[in-house]
Amino acid sequence: MDRSAVRDVIVTLVVSAILIGVMPMLISTYTLTVLIIYGMLGLSLGLIWGFGGILCFGQAAFFGLGAYVYAISAVNVGESTLPMILAVLLTAGFAALLGAMMFYGRLTDVYLGVITLVVTLILFKFINSTAGPQYVIGKARMGGFNGIPGFQTLNVPGDPGAYIWGDAYYYVCAVALIIVYLLVTWLLRSSFGRIAIGIRENETRMALIGYDVAARKTVLFAAGAGIAGLAGALYASWAEIVTPTLFSLGQSAEIIIWCIVGGLGTRLGPIVGAAGLAYLKFLLGQQSMIDNTLIMGLVLVIFVLFLPRGLVPAIGALWQVSVGHKVRRRPARRMRRARNG
Amino acid sequence: MAETVLETSGLTMRFGGVVASDNVNFKLKHRELRCLIGPNGAGKSTFFKCVTGLLTPSDGHVFMRGQDVTGWMPHQVASLGVGIKTQTPNVMDALSVHENIWLAARRFFDPAEARARTGDVIDRLSLGPIARTDLGQLAHGERQRVELGLVIVTDPWLVLLDEPAAGMSAEDVDRMTEIIHDITRSASVVIVEHDMQFIRSIAETVTVFHQGRVLMEDHVDRVMTDETVRRVYLGKKA
């Protein structure tokens, strides 16, 4: 690992440790937990859209799928470790199949958007229609519109009686997000990540260099879906119920808005966008004067017009202007010396 | 006799009723430099795209070093060790010159070797001062040069260039000529080109396309003085 990577990891750990300690003083851990989960969901789309150039309108489908896989297997297994793993793997597997179909079919962006959107709709409609007693997977009744309640929530691995909830669950989710964030960082620094960015920039060129673009996009798509699946499973364990609204188009659209507002093409942006907007929605939900979707729309319009690159890149640029020039002076002097001597 | 590295037999490409490439039989030998010329719409680029896998020919076959590669995807063709440069610069705009070339090198070499080779190519093409600049900020000639860097960094045995000198300044063209001569030391090269000055300066054998067919294939001097070629390609005035 080179020095900048080590520095990246240390900064990530220090900043997140401070945030994990400080944030509960400002916001209740119950709310913070779901903000973290949304952050992870935002990061999942941020990875495949911001770094892979794959605009997926169906990220909520993977989120919902993760939640349902967790719920169904938790009812059947009676503990949470295996369901968590299944939620990630099955969601990623589903995305790999869907992705392979789309990418090997050489679909363009628009059709990709349409297909992911339709898949979300199909899942929503299907899960909604599973109300009858015939819709049973093992011991789990699908429950249709009412969803699945009363499954085993997160427990200490190997001890189904030791539930992890409340503040402890907040810390588990925070650590999970940090691990996912570091894994994404590692992925993007690896050759695979750099090649994925190359593909985002120019698919034809990467194919002409000799890269199997479809295979790489499929893998990245599946990785993003796996993260969304994990977020879904954590959400299920937090909400203690899963319902078809997880698959709603509104949810999918919101994830896209998180990424745009937070800053596409950054790792932090989608997390900040997700947590920030979800908290805003939470605050707006406590009043009934203005419809909160209206405010969400307004926020998106304002960002697209005035901060098209998003919050995190804008703050980064501001940092560069105010602090960066002091830092930049040093290499300039070094270059001058090199020229003279 | 030198080995044939690229061969097409009866290569035909139809777009609806239009036959863009009509029964083209083409052979290229090891370390040969061949220019493809012809008026607009003569089928040069279609032929080029069929060979590189960007288009699947309607009929006929493409062979590379004796292997039938008809209908292969571009990445499969490239994986054989074929370097391809398309007509419009195809580069990664938001990435630096170094990253662009490194990505090409990484396809065939481990990260350390890829970095070493990237450094070599940057020196060879005198891209040092702009190595950390994003491609989007570069002038057209520089972008063309970087794209050539992407092609040569992997030491391909066959290099296919579609209009490498298009839109370049005289100085850039001179440099490009030098680089191409350099490439022919180890690889066979096919160049699709419009710029006659450029062709005269590099070519030996030239294949002339007209209405999707091969009109003539001969030494550049004889092609330039041929009456039929002058009529279809250069116009009556010339």
mmCIF file of N, CA and C in Angstrom, chain A residues 104 106 190-191 194-202 204-213, chain B residues 73-75 78-79 84-86 90-95 99 102-104 106-108 147 150:
data_model
loop_
_atom_site.group_PDB
_atom_site.id
_atom_site.type_symbol
_atom_site.label_atom_id
_atom_site.label_comp_id
_atom_site.label_asym_id
_atom_site.label_seq_id
_atom_site.Cartn_x
_atom_site.Cartn_y
_atom_site.Cartn_z
ATOM 1 N N TYR A 104 -24.105 -7.475 -21.928
ATOM 2 C CA TYR A 104 -23.748 -8.284 -23.096
ATOM 3 C C TYR A 104 -24.719 -8.033 -24.230
ATOM 4 N N ARG A 106 -25.460 -5.234 -25.115
ATOM 5 C CA ARG A 106 -24.989 -3.939 -25.619
ATOM 6 C C ARG A 106 -26.093 -2.877 -25.578
ATOM 7 N N SER A 190 -7.624 -0.013 -6.876
ATOM 8 C CA SER A 190 -7.069 -1.196 -7.533
ATOM 9 C C SER A 190 -7.147 -1.034 -9.045
ATOM 10 N N SER A 191 -6.467 -1.921 -9.752
ATOM 11 C CA SER A 191 -6.525 -1.877 -11.215
ATOM 12 C C SER A 191 -7.964 -1.984 -11.682
ATOM 13 N N ARG A 194 -9.617 1.391 -11.447
ATOM 14 C CA ARG A 194 -9.095 2.347 -12.425
ATOM 15 C C ARG A 194 -9.605 2.002 -13.825
ATOM 16 N N ILE A 195 -9.692 0.710 -14.099
ATOM 17 C CA ILE A 195 -10.211 0.289 -15.402
ATOM 18 C C ILE A 195 -11.699 0.636 -15.506
ATOM 19 N N ALA A 196 -12.429 0.472 -14.387
ATOM 20 C CA ALA A 196 -13.861 0.824 -14.384
ATOM 21 C C ALA A 196 -14.039 2.301 -14.712
ATOM 22 N N ILE A 197 -13.174 3.138 -14.149
ATOM 23 C CA ILE A 197 -13.265 4.575 -14.439
ATOM 24 C C ILE A 197 -12.937 4.828 -15.912
ATOM 25 N N GLY A 198 -11.962 4.090 -16.431
ATOM 26 C CA GLY A 198 -11.645 4.186 -17.855
ATOM 27 C C GLY A 198 -12.858 3.849 -18.707
ATOM 28 N N ILE A 199 -13.586 2.820 -18.301
ATOM 29 C CA ILE A 199 -14.779 2.404 -19.042
ATOM 30 C C ILE A 199 -15.852 3.488 -18.966
ATOM 31 N N ARG A 200 -15.981 4.098 -17.780
ATOM 32 C CA ARG A 200 -16.931 5.202 -17.648
ATOM 33 C C ARG A 200 -16.581 6.311 -18.645
ATOM 34 N N GLU A 201 -15.291 6.569 -18.788
ATOM 35 C CA GLU A 201 -14.859 7.667 -19.645
ATOM 36 C C GLU A 201 -14.999 7.346 -21.129
ATOM 37 N N ASN A 202 -14.675 6.137 -21.520
ATOM 38 C CA ASN A 202 -14.753 5.796 -22.941
ATOM 39 C C ASN A 202 -14.782 4.281 -23.136
ATOM 40 N N THR A 204 -15.647 2.503 -25.806
ATOM 41 C CA THR A 204 -15.076 2.017 -27.068
ATOM 42 C C THR A 204 -13.568 1.880 -26.950
ATOM 43 N N ARG A 205 -12.936 2.909 -26.387
ATOM 44 C CA ARG A 205 -11.486 2.875 -26.279
ATOM 45 C C ARG A 205 -11.020 1.711 -25.397
ATOM 46 N N MET A 206 -11.746 1.508 -24.290
ATOM 47 C CA MET A 206 -11.343 0.433 -23.385
ATOM 48 C C MET A 206 -11.507 -0.928 -24.068
ATOM 49 N N ALA A 207 -12.537 -1.057 -24.904
ATOM 50 C CA ALA A 207 -12.702 -2.307 -25.645
ATOM 51 C C ALA A 207 -11.572 -2.459 -26.659
ATOM 52 N N LEU A 208 -11.197 -1.345 -27.303
ATOM 53 C CA LEU A 208 -10.136 -1.406 -28.313
ATOM 54 C C LEU A 208 -8.771 -1.668 -27.674
ATOM 55 N N ILE A 209 -8.640 -1.332 -26.408
ATOM 56 C CA ILE A 209 -7.407 -1.671 -25.690
ATOM 57 C C ILE A 209 -7.377 -3.176 -25.401
ATOM 58 N N GLY A 210 -8.565 -3.762 -25.312
ATOM 59 C CA GLY A 210 -8.620 -5.205 -25.095
ATOM 60 C C GLY A 210 -9.367 -5.618 -23.832
ATOM 61 N N TYR A 211 -10.064 -4.686 -23.195
ATOM 62 C CA TYR A 211 -10.806 -5.041 -21.988
ATOM 63 C C TYR A 211 -12.209 -5.531 -22.331
ATOM 64 N N ASP A 212 -12.648 -6.571 -21.637
ATOM 65 C CA ASP A 212 -14.006 -7.064 -21.810
ATOM 66 C C ASP A 212 -14.940 -6.153 -20.998
ATOM 67 N N VAL A 213 -15.430 -5.139 -21.664
ATOM 68 C CA VAL A 213 -16.198 -4.092 -20.991
ATOM 69 C C VAL A 213 -17.457 -4.668 -20.324
ATOM 70 N N MET B 73 -15.437 -9.725 -31.121
ATOM 71 C CA MET B 73 -15.659 -8.402 -30.526
ATOM 72 C C MET B 73 -14.331 -7.636 -30.547
ATOM 73 N N PRO B 74 -14.400 -6.283 -30.543
ATOM 74 C CA PRO B 74 -13.154 -5.499 -30.574
ATOM 75 C C PRO B 74 -12.165 -5.894 -29.471
ATOM 76 N N HIS B 75 -12.690 -6.193 -28.264
ATOM 77 C CA HIS B 75 -11.736 -6.502 -27.188
ATOM 78 C C HIS B 75 -11.033 -7.833 -27.420
ATOM 79 N N ALA B 78 -8.352 -7.024 -30.036
ATOM 80 C CA ALA B 78 -7.267 -6.286 -29.383
ATOM 81 C C ALA B 78 -6.431 -7.209 -28.501
ATOM 82 N N SER B 79 -7.091 -8.197 -27.897
ATOM 83 C CA SER B 79 -6.375 -9.103 -26.997
ATOM 84 C C SER B 79 -5.356 -9.973 -27.715
ATOM 85 N N ILE B 84 -5.240 -0.534 -32.068
ATOM 86 C CA ILE B 84 -6.235 0.095 -32.943
ATOM 87 C C ILE B 84 -6.446 1.551 -32.577
ATOM 88 N N LYS B 85 -6.403 2.419 -33.587
ATOM 89 C CA LYS B 85 -6.747 3.824 -33.371
ATOM 90 C C LYS B 85 -7.878 4.186 -34.314
ATOM 91 N N THR B 86 -8.959 4.699 -33.736
ATOM 92 C CA THR B 86 -10.137 5.008 -34.557
ATOM 93 C C THR B 86 -10.033 6.399 -35.169
ATOM 94 N N ASN B 90 -10.364 8.586 -29.635
ATOM 95 C CA ASN B 90 -11.101 7.851 -28.622
ATOM 96 C C ASN B 90 -10.210 7.748 -27.406
ATOM 97 N N VAL B 91 -10.365 8.691 -26.491
ATOM 98 C CA VAL B 91 -9.512 8.704 -25.306
ATOM 99 C C VAL B 91 -10.377 8.946 -24.070
ATOM 100 N N MET B 92 -9.775 8.778 -22.902
ATOM 101 C CA MET B 92 -10.515 9.008 -21.665
ATOM 102 C C MET B 92 -10.290 10.460 -21.241
ATOM 103 N N ASP B 93 -11.264 11.308 -21.528
ATOM 104 C CA ASP B 93 -11.092 12.754 -21.378
ATOM 105 C C ASP B 93 -10.813 13.224 -19.956
ATOM 106 N N ALA B 94 -11.459 12.600 -18.982
ATOM 107 C CA ALA B 94 -11.322 13.111 -17.609
ATOM 108 C C ALA B 94 -10.077 12.550 -16.918
ATOM 109 N N LEU B 95 -9.314 11.727 -17.619
ATOM 110 C CA LEU B 95 -8.130 11.124 -17.002
ATOM 111 C C LEU B 95 -6.859 11.726 -17.602
ATOM 112 N N GLU B 99 -2.468 8.222 -16.926
ATOM 113 C CA GLU B 99 -3.490 7.224 -16.593
ATOM 114 C C GLU B 99 -4.031 6.562 -17.864
ATOM 115 N N TRP B 102 -1.379 4.212 -19.043
ATOM 116 C CA TRP B 102 -1.230 3.127 -18.063
ATOM 117 C C TRP B 102 -2.352 2.100 -18.225
ATOM 118 N N LEU B 103 -3.577 2.587 -18.457
ATOM 119 C CA LEU B 103 -4.715 1.673 -18.603
ATOM 120 C C LEU B 103 -4.498 0.728 -19.790
ATOM 121 N N ALA B 104 -3.917 1.283 -20.853
ATOM 122 C CA ALA B 104 -3.648 0.437 -22.013
ATOM 123 C C ALA B 104 -2.573 -0.593 -21.684
ATOM 124 N N ARG B 106 -1.771 -1.764 -18.749
ATOM 125 C CA ARG B 106 -2.209 -2.677 -17.703
ATOM 126 C C ARG B 106 -2.941 -3.891 -18.271
ATOM 127 N N ARG B 107 -3.501 -3.738 -19.472
ATOM 128 C CA ARG B 107 -4.231 -4.849 -20.072
ATOM 129 C C ARG B 107 -3.346 -6.081 -20.249
ATOM 130 N N PHE B 108 -2.064 -5.824 -20.527
ATOM 131 C CA PHE B 108 -1.175 -6.954 -20.811
ATOM 132 C C PHE B 108 -0.053 -7.147 -19.790
ATOM 133 N N GLU B 147 -3.230 9.082 -28.111
ATOM 134 C CA GLU B 147 -3.932 7.874 -28.544
ATOM 135 C C GLU B 147 -2.964 6.904 -29.210
ATOM 136 N N LEU B 150 -1.345 5.060 -26.521
ATOM 137 C CA LEU B 150 -2.182 3.962 -26.025
ATOM 138 C C LEU B 150 -1.998 2.723 -26.890
#
